[in-house]
PDB file of C-alpha atoms in Angstrom:
ATOM      1  CA  MET A  25     -16.379  12.856  -6.349  1.00 51.00           C
ATOM      2  CA  THR A  26     -13.720  13.587  -9.091  1.00 71.00           C
ATOM      3  CA  LYS A  27     -14.796  12.281 -12.235  1.00 87.00           C
ATOM      4  CA  LEU A  28     -13.416   9.690 -14.085  1.00 96.00           C
ATOM      5  CA  THR A  29     -13.423   9.460 -18.099  1.00 97.00           C
ATOM      6  CA  GLU A  30     -13.840   5.842 -20.414  1.00 98.00           C
ATOM      7  CA  THR A  31     -11.565   6.009 -23.337  1.00 98.00           C
ATOM      8  CA  PHE A  32     -10.562   3.145 -26.458  1.00 98.00           C
ATOM      9  CA  SER A  33      -6.962   2.008 -27.198  1.00 96.00           C
ATOM     10  CA  THR A  34      -5.019  -0.516 -27.970  1.00 98.00           C
ATOM     11  CA  VAL A  35      -3.198  -2.599 -25.601  1.00 98.00           C
ATOM     12  CA  ASP A  36      -1.248  -5.468 -26.325  1.00 97.00           C
ATOM     13  CA  GLY A  37      -2.789  -5.450 -30.104  1.00 97.00           C
ATOM     14  CA  VAL A  38      -6.640  -5.623 -28.568  1.00 98.00           C
ATOM     15  CA  ARG A  39      -8.634  -2.817 -28.340  1.00 98.00           C
ATOM     16  CA  THR A  40      -9.482  -2.071 -24.800  1.00 98.00           C
ATOM     17  CA  ARG A  41     -11.769  -0.295 -23.005  1.00 98.00           C
ATOM     18  CA  VAL A  42     -10.592   1.993 -19.828  1.00 98.00           C
ATOM     19  CA  ILE A  43     -11.783   4.410 -16.996  1.00 98.00           C
ATOM     20  CA  ALA A  44      -9.837   7.240 -15.680  1.00 97.00           C
ATOM     21  CA  GLY A  45      -9.573  10.030 -13.427  1.00 96.00           C
ATOM     22  CA  GLY A  46      -8.279  11.273 -10.102  1.00 94.00           C
ATOM     23  CA  SER A  47      -6.803  14.012  -8.681  1.00 83.00           C
ATOM     24  CA  GLY A  48      -3.144  13.347  -9.936  1.00 78.00           C
ATOM     25  CA  GLY A  49      -0.524  13.829  -7.689  1.00 78.00           C
ATOM     26  CA  GLY A  50       1.329  10.266  -6.296  1.00 84.00           C
ATOM     27  CA  ARG A  51       1.404   7.246  -7.614  1.00 94.00           C
ATOM     28  CA  THR A  52      -1.137   5.629 -10.464  1.00 97.00           C
ATOM     29  CA  THR A  53      -3.426   3.050  -8.443  1.00 98.00           C
ATOM     30  CA  VAL A  54      -4.641   0.216 -11.551  1.00 98.00           C
ATOM     31  CA  LEU A  55      -7.233  -1.919 -10.439  1.00 98.00           C
ATOM     32  CA  LEU A  56      -8.288  -5.035 -12.534  1.00 99.00           C
ATOM     33  CA  HIS A  57     -11.788  -6.915 -11.775  1.00 98.00           C
ATOM     34  CA  GLY A  58     -12.477 -10.636 -11.200  1.00 98.00           C
ATOM     35  CA  GLY A  59     -14.779 -12.758 -12.870  1.00 97.00           C
ATOM     36  CA  LEU A  60     -14.096 -15.160 -15.358  1.00 96.00           C
ATOM     37  CA  PRO A  61     -15.085 -15.166 -18.649  1.00 96.00           C
ATOM     38  CA  GLY A  62     -17.071 -17.472 -20.454  1.00 94.00           C
ATOM     39  CA  LEU A  63     -17.113 -19.334 -16.587  1.00 93.00           C
ATOM     40  CA  SER A  64     -18.258 -17.515 -13.927  1.00 94.00           C
ATOM     41  CA  PRO A  65     -21.996 -16.994 -14.098  1.00 94.00           C
ATOM     42  CA  PHE A  66     -21.613 -12.898 -14.119  1.00 96.00           C
ATOM     43  CA  CYS A  67     -20.416 -11.184 -16.245  1.00 98.00           C
ATOM     44  CA  GLY A  68     -17.192  -9.033 -15.077  1.00 98.00           C
ATOM     45  CA  GLY A  69     -15.176  -5.648 -16.473  1.00 98.00           C
ATOM     46  CA  VAL A  70     -15.005  -2.042 -14.522  1.00 98.00           C
ATOM     47  CA  HIS A  71     -18.356  -1.784 -13.446  1.00 98.00           C
ATOM     48  CA  LEU A  72     -17.843  -4.310 -10.866  1.00 98.00           C
ATOM     49  CA  TRP A  73     -15.816  -2.088  -8.596  1.00 98.00           C
ATOM     50  CA  GLY A  74     -19.027  -0.027  -8.586  1.00 97.00           C
ATOM     51  CA  GLY A  75     -17.815   3.400  -6.037  1.00 96.00           C
ATOM     52  CA  ALA A  76     -14.793   2.248  -5.589  1.00 96.00           C
ATOM     53  CA  LEU A  77     -13.522   4.187  -8.580  1.00 96.00           C
ATOM     54  CA  GLY A  78     -14.614   7.221  -7.564  1.00 95.00           C
ATOM     55  CA  ARG A  79     -13.825   7.237  -4.403  1.00 95.00           C
ATOM     56  CA  LEU A  80      -9.902   6.321  -4.266  1.00 95.00           C
ATOM     57  CA  ALA A  81      -9.733   8.890  -7.157  1.00 95.00           C
ATOM     58  CA  ALA A  82     -10.390  11.316  -4.664  1.00 92.00           C
ATOM     59  CA  TYR A  83      -6.756  10.725  -3.517  1.00 91.00           C
ATOM     60  CA  GLY A  84      -5.219  10.469  -6.663  1.00 94.00           C
ATOM     61  CA  THR A  85      -5.225   8.813 -10.393  1.00 96.00           C
ATOM     62  CA  VAL A  86      -7.146   5.637 -11.003  1.00 97.00           C
ATOM     63  CA  VAL A  87      -7.426   3.574 -14.119  1.00 98.00           C
ATOM     64  CA  ALA A  88      -9.608   0.032 -14.714  1.00 98.00           C
ATOM     65  CA  PRO A  89      -9.240  -1.990 -17.627  1.00 98.00           C
ATOM     66  CA  ASP A  90     -12.106  -4.401 -18.696  1.00 98.00           C
ATOM     67  CA  MET A  91      -9.377  -7.019 -19.205  1.00 98.00           C
ATOM     68  CA  LEU A  92      -9.418  -9.277 -21.298  1.00 98.00           C
ATOM     69  CA  ALA A  93     -12.538 -11.035 -22.724  1.00 98.00           C
ATOM     70  CA  SER A  94     -14.575  -8.628 -20.283  1.00 98.00           C
ATOM     71  CA  GLY A  95     -16.664  -5.502 -20.615  1.00 98.00           C
ATOM     72  CA  GLY A  96     -16.026  -3.620 -24.203  1.00 98.00           C
ATOM     73  CA  THR A  97     -12.873  -5.148 -23.841  1.00 98.00           C
ATOM     74  CA  GLY A  98     -12.095  -7.817 -27.054  1.00 98.00           C
ATOM     75  CA  ALA A  99     -11.106 -11.534 -26.713  1.00 97.00           C
ATOM     76  CA  GLY A 100      -7.535 -10.661 -28.739  1.00 96.00           C
ATOM     77  CA  THR A 101      -6.308 -14.113 -31.199  1.00 94.00           C
ATOM     78  CA  GLY A 102      -5.411 -16.630 -29.498  1.00 93.00           C
ATOM     79  CA  PRO A 103      -6.548 -18.906 -26.301  1.00 95.00           C
ATOM     80  CA  LEU A 104      -7.491 -16.835 -23.470  1.00 97.00           C
ATOM     81  CA  THR A 105      -4.777 -17.477 -20.929  1.00 97.00           C
ATOM     82  CA  VAL A 106      -3.634 -16.208 -17.550  1.00 98.00           C
ATOM     83  CA  ASP A 107       0.129 -15.581 -19.836  1.00 98.00           C
ATOM     84  CA  ARG A 108      -2.333 -13.073 -22.442  1.00 98.00           C
ATOM     85  CA  MET A 109      -3.853 -11.198 -19.537  1.00 98.00           C
ATOM     86  CA  VAL A 110      -1.066 -10.624 -17.678  1.00 98.00           C
ATOM     87  CA  ALA A 111       0.780  -9.333 -21.304  1.00 98.00           C
ATOM     88  CA  HIS A 112      -2.563  -7.081 -21.548  1.00 98.00           C
ATOM     89  CA  VAL A 113      -1.832  -5.777 -18.163  1.00 98.00           C
ATOM     90  CA  ALA A 114       2.052  -4.857 -18.365  1.00 98.00           C
ATOM     91  CA  ALA A 115       1.786  -3.385 -21.873  1.00 98.00           C
ATOM     92  CA  LEU A 116      -0.935  -1.117 -20.039  1.00 98.00           C
ATOM     93  CA  ILE A 117       1.151  -0.372 -16.904  1.00 98.00           C
ATOM     94  CA  ALA A 118       4.643   0.318 -19.173  1.00 96.00           C
ATOM     95  CA  GLY A 119       2.633   3.769 -20.214  1.00 91.00           C
ATOM     96  CA  GLN A 120       2.034   4.662 -16.983  1.00 94.00           C
ATOM     97  CA  PRO A 121       4.153   7.671 -14.973  1.00 90.00           C
ATOM     98  CA  GLY A 122       6.219   5.322 -12.597  1.00 91.00           C
ATOM     99  CA  PRO A 123       5.805   2.280 -11.205  1.00 97.00           C
ATOM    100  CA  VAL A 124       1.441   1.712 -10.234  1.00 98.00           C
ATOM    101  CA  HIS A 125       0.236   0.600  -6.960  1.00 98.00           C
ATOM    102  CA  LEU A 126      -1.635  -3.225  -8.655  1.00 98.00           C
ATOM    103  CA  VAL A 127      -5.582  -4.097  -6.937  1.00 98.00           C
ATOM    104  CA  GLY A 128      -6.231  -7.062  -8.206  1.00 98.00           C
ATOM    105  CA  HIS A 129      -9.858  -8.879  -7.440  1.00 98.00           C
ATOM    106  CA  ASP A 130     -10.759 -12.592  -7.392  1.00 97.00           C
ATOM    107  CA  LEU A 131      -9.063 -13.679 -11.426  1.00 98.00           C
ATOM    108  CA  GLY A 132      -7.427  -9.851 -11.118  1.00 98.00           C
ATOM    109  CA  GLY A 133      -5.691 -11.124  -8.157  1.00 98.00           C
ATOM    110  CA  LEU A 134      -3.710 -13.731  -9.780  1.00 98.00           C
ATOM    111  CA  VAL A 135      -2.524 -11.632 -13.289  1.00 98.00           C
ATOM    112  CA  ALA A 136      -2.378  -9.050 -10.460  1.00 98.00           C
ATOM    113  CA  LEU A 137       0.537 -11.666  -8.868  1.00 98.00           C
ATOM    114  CA  TRP A 138       1.972 -12.514 -11.639  1.00 98.00           C
ATOM    115  CA  THR A 139       2.599  -8.868 -13.224  1.00 98.00           C
ATOM    116  CA  ALA A 140       4.261  -8.178 -10.438  1.00 98.00           C
ATOM    117  CA  ILE A 141       6.145 -11.008 -10.076  1.00 98.00           C
ATOM    118  CA  ASP A 142       7.571 -10.716 -14.166  1.00 98.00           C
ATOM    119  CA  HIS A 143       7.491  -7.198 -14.108  1.00 98.00           C
ATOM    120  CA  PRO A 144       8.515  -5.561 -10.779  1.00 97.00           C
ATOM    121  CA  GLY A 145      10.154  -2.192 -12.211  1.00 97.00           C
ATOM    122  CA  HIS A 146       6.540  -1.165 -13.070  1.00 98.00           C
ATOM    123  CA  VAL A 147       5.086  -1.921  -9.858  1.00 98.00           C
ATOM    124  CA  ALA A 148       5.379  -0.211  -6.940  1.00 98.00           C
ATOM    125  CA  SER A 149       2.713  -2.038  -4.094  1.00 98.00           C
ATOM    126  CA  LEU A 150       0.680  -5.083  -5.200  1.00 98.00           C
ATOM    127  CA  SER A 151      -2.795  -5.406  -3.455  1.00 98.00           C
ATOM    128  CA  ILE A 152      -4.536  -8.848  -3.560  1.00 98.00           C
ATOM    129  CA  VAL A 153      -8.451  -9.046  -3.300  1.00 98.00           C
ATOM    130  CA  ALA A 154     -10.584 -11.591  -2.315  1.00 98.00           C
ATOM    131  CA  SER A 155      -9.555 -14.234  -5.207  1.00 97.00           C
ATOM    132  CA  ASN A 156     -10.050 -17.218  -5.406  1.00 95.00           C
ATOM    133  CA  ALA A 157      -8.010 -17.448  -8.136  1.00 95.00           C
ATOM    134  CA  ALA A 158      -4.312 -15.946  -5.905  1.00 97.00           C
ATOM    135  CA  SER A 159      -5.199 -18.624  -3.321  1.00 95.00           C
ATOM    136  CA  PRO A 160      -3.401 -22.239  -2.917  1.00 91.00           C
ATOM    137  CA  THR A 161      -4.883 -24.912  -4.740  1.00 79.00           C
ATOM    138  CA  GLY A 162      -5.518 -28.341  -2.193  1.00 60.00           C
ATOM    139  CA  ASP A 163      -6.986 -31.571  -2.566  1.00 48.00           C
ATOM    140  CA  GLY A 164     -10.390 -30.334  -1.117  1.00 47.00           C
ATOM    141  CA  VAL A 165     -14.552 -30.270  -1.352  1.00 45.00           C
ATOM    142  CA  GLU A 166     -15.445 -29.014  -4.619  1.00 57.00           C
ATOM    143  CA  ASN A 167     -17.156 -25.450  -4.078  1.00 68.00           C
ATOM    144  CA  LEU A 168     -20.770 -25.692  -4.802  1.00 78.00           C
ATOM    145  CA  ALA A 169     -21.630 -21.985  -4.523  1.00 85.00           C
ATOM    146  CA  LEU A 170     -22.513 -21.117  -7.836  1.00 88.00           C
ATOM    147  CA  LEU A 171     -23.719 -24.286  -8.455  1.00 87.00           C
ATOM    148  CA  SER A 172     -26.599 -25.015 -11.089  1.00 88.00           C
ATOM    149  CA  PRO A 173     -27.039 -21.150 -12.094  1.00 90.00           C
ATOM    150  CA  PRO A 174     -30.773 -20.395 -13.515  1.00 93.00           C
ATOM    151  CA  ARG A 175     -30.632 -20.789 -17.607  1.00 92.00           C
ATOM    152  CA  PRO A 176     -29.741 -18.918 -20.052  1.00 93.00           C
ATOM    153  CA  LEU A 177     -26.661 -18.420 -18.379  1.00 93.00           C
ATOM    154  CA  TRP A 178     -25.539 -14.462 -18.247  1.00 96.00           C
ATOM    155  CA  SER A 179     -29.055 -13.002 -18.170  1.00 96.00           C
ATOM    156  CA  ARG A 180     -30.253 -10.644 -15.992  1.00 97.00           C
ATOM    157  CA  GLU A 181     -31.946 -13.726 -13.863  1.00 96.00           C
ATOM    158  CA  SER A 182     -29.080 -15.417 -13.903  1.00 95.00           C
ATOM    159  CA  GLN A 183     -26.526 -13.031 -13.461  1.00 97.00           C
ATOM    160  CA  LEU A 184     -28.285 -11.475  -9.852  1.00 98.00           C
ATOM    161  CA  TRP A 185     -29.033 -14.621  -8.825  1.00 97.00           C
ATOM    162  CA  ALA A 186     -24.969 -15.116  -8.617  1.00 97.00           C
ATOM    163  CA  TYR A 187     -23.955 -11.876  -7.196  1.00 98.00           C
ATOM    164  CA  GLU A 188     -27.036 -12.602  -4.619  1.00 97.00           C
ATOM    165  CA  ARG A 189     -25.265 -16.022  -3.378  1.00 96.00           C
ATOM    166  CA  LEU A 190     -21.523 -14.639  -3.774  1.00 97.00           C
ATOM    167  CA  SER A 191     -22.933 -11.424  -1.841  1.00 97.00           C
ATOM    168  CA  TYR A 192     -22.779 -11.579   2.514  1.00 97.00           C
ATOM    169  CA  SER A 193     -25.680  -8.581   1.539  1.00 94.00           C
ATOM    170  CA  HIS A 194     -27.909  -8.314  -0.874  1.00 94.00           C
ATOM    171  CA  HIS A 195     -27.911  -4.181  -0.138  1.00 96.00           C
ATOM    172  CA  HIS A 196     -24.806  -3.499  -2.984  1.00 97.00           C
ATOM    173  CA  ILE A 197     -26.657  -5.469  -5.902  1.00 98.00           C
ATOM    174  CA  ASP A 198     -28.424  -2.206  -7.953  1.00 97.00           C
ATOM    175  CA  ARG A 199     -29.765  -1.761 -11.278  1.00 97.00           C
ATOM    176  CA  ASP A 200     -26.131   0.115 -12.111  1.00 98.00           C
ATOM    177  CA  LEU A 201     -24.701  -3.624 -11.447  1.00 98.00           C
ATOM    178  CA  ILE A 202     -26.694  -5.603 -13.219  1.00 98.00           C
ATOM    179  CA  ASP A 203     -27.295  -3.617 -16.459  1.00 98.00           C
ATOM    180  CA  ALA A 204     -23.451  -3.028 -16.556  1.00 98.00           C
ATOM    181  CA  SER A 205     -22.597  -7.035 -16.518  1.00 98.00           C
ATOM    182  CA  VAL A 206     -25.879  -7.642 -18.894  1.00 98.00           C
ATOM    183  CA  ASP A 207     -24.683  -5.123 -20.976  1.00 98.00           C
ATOM    184  CA  ALA A 208     -20.781  -7.292 -20.559  1.00 98.00           C
ATOM    185  CA  ALA A 209     -22.313 -10.305 -21.552  1.00 98.00           C
ATOM    186  CA  ALA A 210     -24.058  -8.664 -25.302  1.00 97.00           C
ATOM    187  CA  GLN A 211     -19.809  -7.421 -25.840  1.00 98.00           C
ATOM    188  CA  PRO A 212     -17.886  -9.565 -28.517  1.00 97.00           C
ATOM    189  CA  GLY A 213     -15.307  -9.914 -26.513  1.00 97.00           C
ATOM    190  CA  HIS A 214     -16.935 -12.485 -23.481  1.00 97.00           C
ATOM    191  CA  GLN A 215     -19.380 -13.518 -26.876  1.00 95.00           C
ATOM    192  CA  ALA A 216     -16.223 -14.467 -27.576  1.00 94.00           C
ATOM    193  CA  VAL A 217     -15.197 -16.786 -25.077  1.00 94.00           C
ATOM    194  CA  ALA A 218     -18.362 -17.544 -24.178  1.00 92.00           C
ATOM    195  CA  ALA A 219     -19.233 -19.881 -27.284  1.00 70.00           C
ATOM    196  CA  GLN A 220     -16.555 -21.931 -26.681  1.00 62.00           C
ATOM    197  CA  ASP A 221     -18.949 -25.653 -26.185  1.00 63.00           C
ATOM    198  CA  THR A 222     -16.092 -26.960 -23.707  1.00 65.00           C
ATOM    199  CA  ARG A 223     -16.749 -27.720 -20.688  1.00 72.00           C
ATOM    200  CA  ALA A 224     -15.293 -25.264 -18.264  1.00 73.00           C
ATOM    201  CA  THR A 225     -12.781 -27.175 -15.947  1.00 72.00           C
ATOM    202  CA  ASP A 226     -11.302 -28.097 -19.595  1.00 76.00           C
ATOM    203  CA  SER A 227     -10.828 -24.692 -21.341  1.00 90.00           C
ATOM    204  CA  ASP A 228      -7.801 -22.759 -21.405  1.00 93.00           C
ATOM    205  CA  LEU A 229      -8.274 -20.602 -18.389  1.00 95.00           C
ATOM    206  CA  HIS A 230      -9.101 -22.813 -16.022  1.00 93.00           C
ATOM    207  CA  VAL A 231      -5.940 -25.286 -17.022  1.00 94.00           C
ATOM    208  CA  SER A 232      -4.043 -21.584 -17.508  1.00 96.00           C
ATOM    209  CA  ILE A 233      -5.100 -21.075 -13.769  1.00 95.00           C
ATOM    210  CA  LEU A 234      -4.295 -23.825 -12.580  1.00 93.00           C
ATOM    211  CA  ARG A 235      -1.108 -23.958 -13.795  1.00 95.00           C
ATOM    212  CA  ALA A 236      -0.047 -20.403 -12.621  1.00 96.00           C
ATOM    213  CA  LYS A 237      -1.082 -21.365  -9.508  1.00 94.00           C
ATOM    214  CA  SER A 238       2.269 -24.190  -9.311  1.00 92.00           C
ATOM    215  CA  ARG A 239       4.176 -21.639 -10.957  1.00 95.00           C
ATOM    216  CA  PHE A 240       3.893 -19.177  -8.117  1.00 95.00           C
ATOM    217  CA  PHE A 241       5.035 -21.867  -5.694  1.00 91.00           C
ATOM    218  CA  ARG A 242       8.139 -22.451  -7.084  1.00 92.00           C
ATOM    219  CA  VAL A 243       8.794 -18.634  -7.359  1.00 95.00           C
ATOM    220  CA  ALA A 244       7.938 -18.589  -4.208  1.00 94.00           C
ATOM    221  CA  ARG A 245       9.944 -20.725  -3.045  1.00 91.00           C
ATOM    222  CA  GLU A 246      12.942 -19.195  -4.711  1.00 94.00           C
ATOM    223  CA  ASP A 247      12.433 -15.497  -5.255  1.00 93.00           C
ATOM    224  CA  GLY A 248       9.784 -14.408  -3.670  1.00 96.00           C
ATOM    225  CA  VAL A 249       7.326 -11.410  -4.660  1.00 97.00           C
ATOM    226  CA  LYS A 250       9.754  -8.542  -5.195  1.00 97.00           C
ATOM    227  CA  VAL A 251       6.955  -5.945  -4.791  1.00 98.00           C
ATOM    228  CA  PRO A 252       5.156  -4.645  -0.829  1.00 98.00           C
ATOM    229  CA  THR A 253       2.328  -6.716  -0.683  1.00 98.00           C
ATOM    230  CA  GLN A 254      -1.290  -7.053   0.809  1.00 98.00           C
ATOM    231  CA  ILE A 255      -3.845  -9.045   1.298  1.00 98.00           C
ATOM    232  CA  ILE A 256      -7.325  -8.093   2.297  1.00 98.00           C
ATOM    233  CA  TRP A 257      -9.997 -11.003   2.808  1.00 98.00           C
ATOM    234  CA  ALA A 258     -13.353 -11.183   3.618  1.00 98.00           C
ATOM    235  CA  LYS A 259     -14.939 -13.627   6.402  1.00 97.00           C
ATOM    236  CA  SER A 260     -17.845 -14.945   4.450  1.00 97.00           C
ATOM    237  CA  ASP A 261     -16.314 -15.209   0.867  1.00 97.00           C
ATOM    238  CA  PRO A 262     -18.222 -17.898  -0.167  1.00 96.00           C
ATOM    239  CA  LEU A 263     -15.743 -18.489  -2.835  1.00 95.00           C
ATOM    240  CA  VAL A 264     -12.936 -19.061  -0.851  1.00 95.00           C
ATOM    241  CA  THR A 265     -12.349 -19.418   2.727  1.00 94.00           C
ATOM    242  CA  VAL A 266      -9.811 -17.053   5.750  1.00 96.00           C
ATOM    243  CA  ASP A 267      -7.278 -19.996   5.886  1.00 96.00           C
ATOM    244  CA  HIS A 268      -7.057 -19.714   2.040  1.00 95.00           C
ATOM    245  CA  GLY A 269      -6.366 -16.042   2.366  1.00 97.00           C
ATOM    246  CA  VAL A 270      -3.856 -16.347   5.630  1.00 97.00           C
ATOM    247  CA  TRP A 271      -1.151 -19.032   3.579  1.00 96.00           C
ATOM    248  CA  LEU A 272      -1.200 -16.756   0.513  1.00 97.00           C
ATOM    249  CA  TYR A 273      -0.466 -13.928   3.348  1.00 98.00           C
ATOM    250  CA  ARG A 274       1.960 -16.679   4.703  1.00 97.00           C
ATOM    251  CA  ILE A 275       3.097 -18.096   1.189  1.00 97.00           C
ATOM    252  CA  ILE A 276       4.032 -14.340   0.667  1.00 98.00           C
ATOM    253  CA  ALA A 277       5.643 -13.406   3.868  1.00 98.00           C
ATOM    254  CA  ALA A 278       8.166 -15.794   3.754  1.00 97.00           C
ATOM    255  CA  LYS A 279      10.112 -13.734   1.460  1.00 96.00           C
ATOM    256  CA  GLN A 280       8.617 -10.890   1.344  1.00 97.00           C
ATOM    257  CA  ARG A 281       8.687  -8.110   4.607  1.00 95.00           C
ATOM    258  CA  ALA A 282       6.212  -5.542   3.014  1.00 97.00           C
ATOM    259  CA  ALA A 283       3.829  -8.272   3.622  1.00 98.00           C
ATOM    260  CA  HIS A 284       0.364  -7.371   5.321  1.00 98.00           C
ATOM    261  CA  PHE A 285      -2.982  -9.800   6.109  1.00 98.00           C
ATOM    262  CA  HIS A 286      -6.364  -7.948   6.627  1.00 98.00           C
ATOM    263  CA  LEU A 287      -9.561  -9.626   7.183  1.00 98.00           C
ATOM    264  CA  MET A 288     -13.126  -7.718   6.387  1.00 98.00           C
ATOM    265  CA  ASN A 289     -15.884  -8.659   8.583  1.00 97.00           C
ATOM    266  CA  ARG A 290     -19.468  -8.802   7.157  1.00 96.00           C
ATOM    267  CA  SER A 291     -18.382  -9.492   3.579  1.00 98.00           C
ATOM    268  CA  GLY A 292     -18.789 -12.070   0.608  1.00 98.00           C
ATOM    269  CA  SER A 293     -16.993 -11.892  -2.805  1.00 98.00           C
ATOM    270  CA  PHE A 294     -17.274  -8.716  -2.980  1.00 98.00           C
ATOM    271  CA  PRO A 295     -16.157  -6.388  -0.131  1.00 98.00           C
ATOM    272  CA  PHE A 296     -15.470  -3.192  -1.669  1.00 98.00           C
ATOM    273  CA  ARG A 297     -19.045  -3.206  -2.930  1.00 98.00           C
ATOM    274  CA  GLU A 298     -19.955  -4.770   0.092  1.00 98.00           C
ATOM    275  CA  GLN A 299     -17.588  -2.666   2.969  1.00 97.00           C
ATOM    276  CA  PRO A 300     -16.726  -0.062   0.792  1.00 97.00           C
ATOM    277  CA  ASP A 301     -15.321   2.456   3.902  1.00 97.00           C
ATOM    278  CA  GLU A 302     -13.098  -0.241   4.823  1.00 98.00           C
ATOM    279  CA  PHE A 303     -11.614  -1.109   1.892  1.00 98.00           C
ATOM    280  CA  LEU A 304     -11.226   2.473   0.969  1.00 98.00           C
ATOM    281  CA  ARG A 305      -9.680   2.681   4.180  1.00 98.00           C
ATOM    282  CA  LEU A 306      -7.546  -0.340   4.135  1.00 98.00           C
ATOM    283  CA  LEU A 307      -5.800   0.174   0.668  1.00 98.00           C
ATOM    284  CA  THR A 308      -5.010   4.158   1.414  1.00 97.00           C
ATOM    285  CA  ALA A 309      -3.268   3.544   4.479  1.00 97.00           C
ATOM    286  CA  PHE A 310      -1.019   0.948   3.161  1.00 98.00           C
ATOM    287  CA  HIS A 311      -0.714   3.727   0.073  1.00 97.00           C
ATOM    288  CA  SER A 312      -0.070   6.232   2.757  1.00 95.00           C
ATOM    289  CA  GLY A 313       2.236   3.489   4.571  1.00 96.00           C
ATOM    290  CA  LEU A 314       4.736   2.877   1.146  1.00 95.00           C
ATOM    291  CA  ALA A 315       5.368   6.512   0.349  1.00 93.00           C
ATOM    292  CA  ALA A 316       5.990   7.629   4.323  1.00 92.00           C
ATOM    293  CA  GLU A 317       8.196   4.782   4.530  1.00 91.00           C
ATOM    294  CA  ALA A 318       9.892   5.901   1.218  1.00 85.00           C
ATOM    295  CA  ALA A 319       9.874   9.829   1.765  1.00 77.00           C
TER     296      ALA A 319
END
């Protein structure tokens, strides 16, 4: 396994924690983790990727930031919104050597999608992974998967409960994941947004997610997504249905010829942790195929 290193740097005016490493060669893969800061009962950060980072680093350079208000990255100033997250990621990838393969999970999937739309020159490909945030939203029954988590929120017990509820199998939930999640809850970035006395549905982040989804439909009808895109979905994800993933693929594929959809079996909300071999195969095959076409 290739060694990964931790660095802190200022990105778009915010002190940002980044884990990076790899064998070099080829395009850089940038991974954007999930979790809604201050809203999800688990704390997101680079730690969510688990062993996927080291395994991907064996194929080339990997860069994984803690996103705004997550892990060791600060919240910055102003309301926490999808637009601010996109600007933060765009500043990060602008410093990479050439266009990157952008991979986003959950909320990171929506941020990755808009980064690819707004900055196509910096993105060689887009992979959206198990992303309720990026999927189409319509009228339907409210998702109750994370209803009534144990109190206090973001405690060890609360986060363990959330991971168990969101997983097809519990085998991937280890001490490292829980320890890192609890540590993330104590960081200034998370504290800055978790302290707000606002209903989740009224929060700046939640409202901005709905706006980003709405804007995407206009873009999809007019110009579409300009970079090759694959959708990696999980069959047993408690947060989003397979149909949502299929429709996201159809919307993108209507304008993007190089669009792919893959459904992973025996997986919940974290397919890269629950089925790491299959996830690695799908991601590296997509990147290798694009490289072969370009050669």
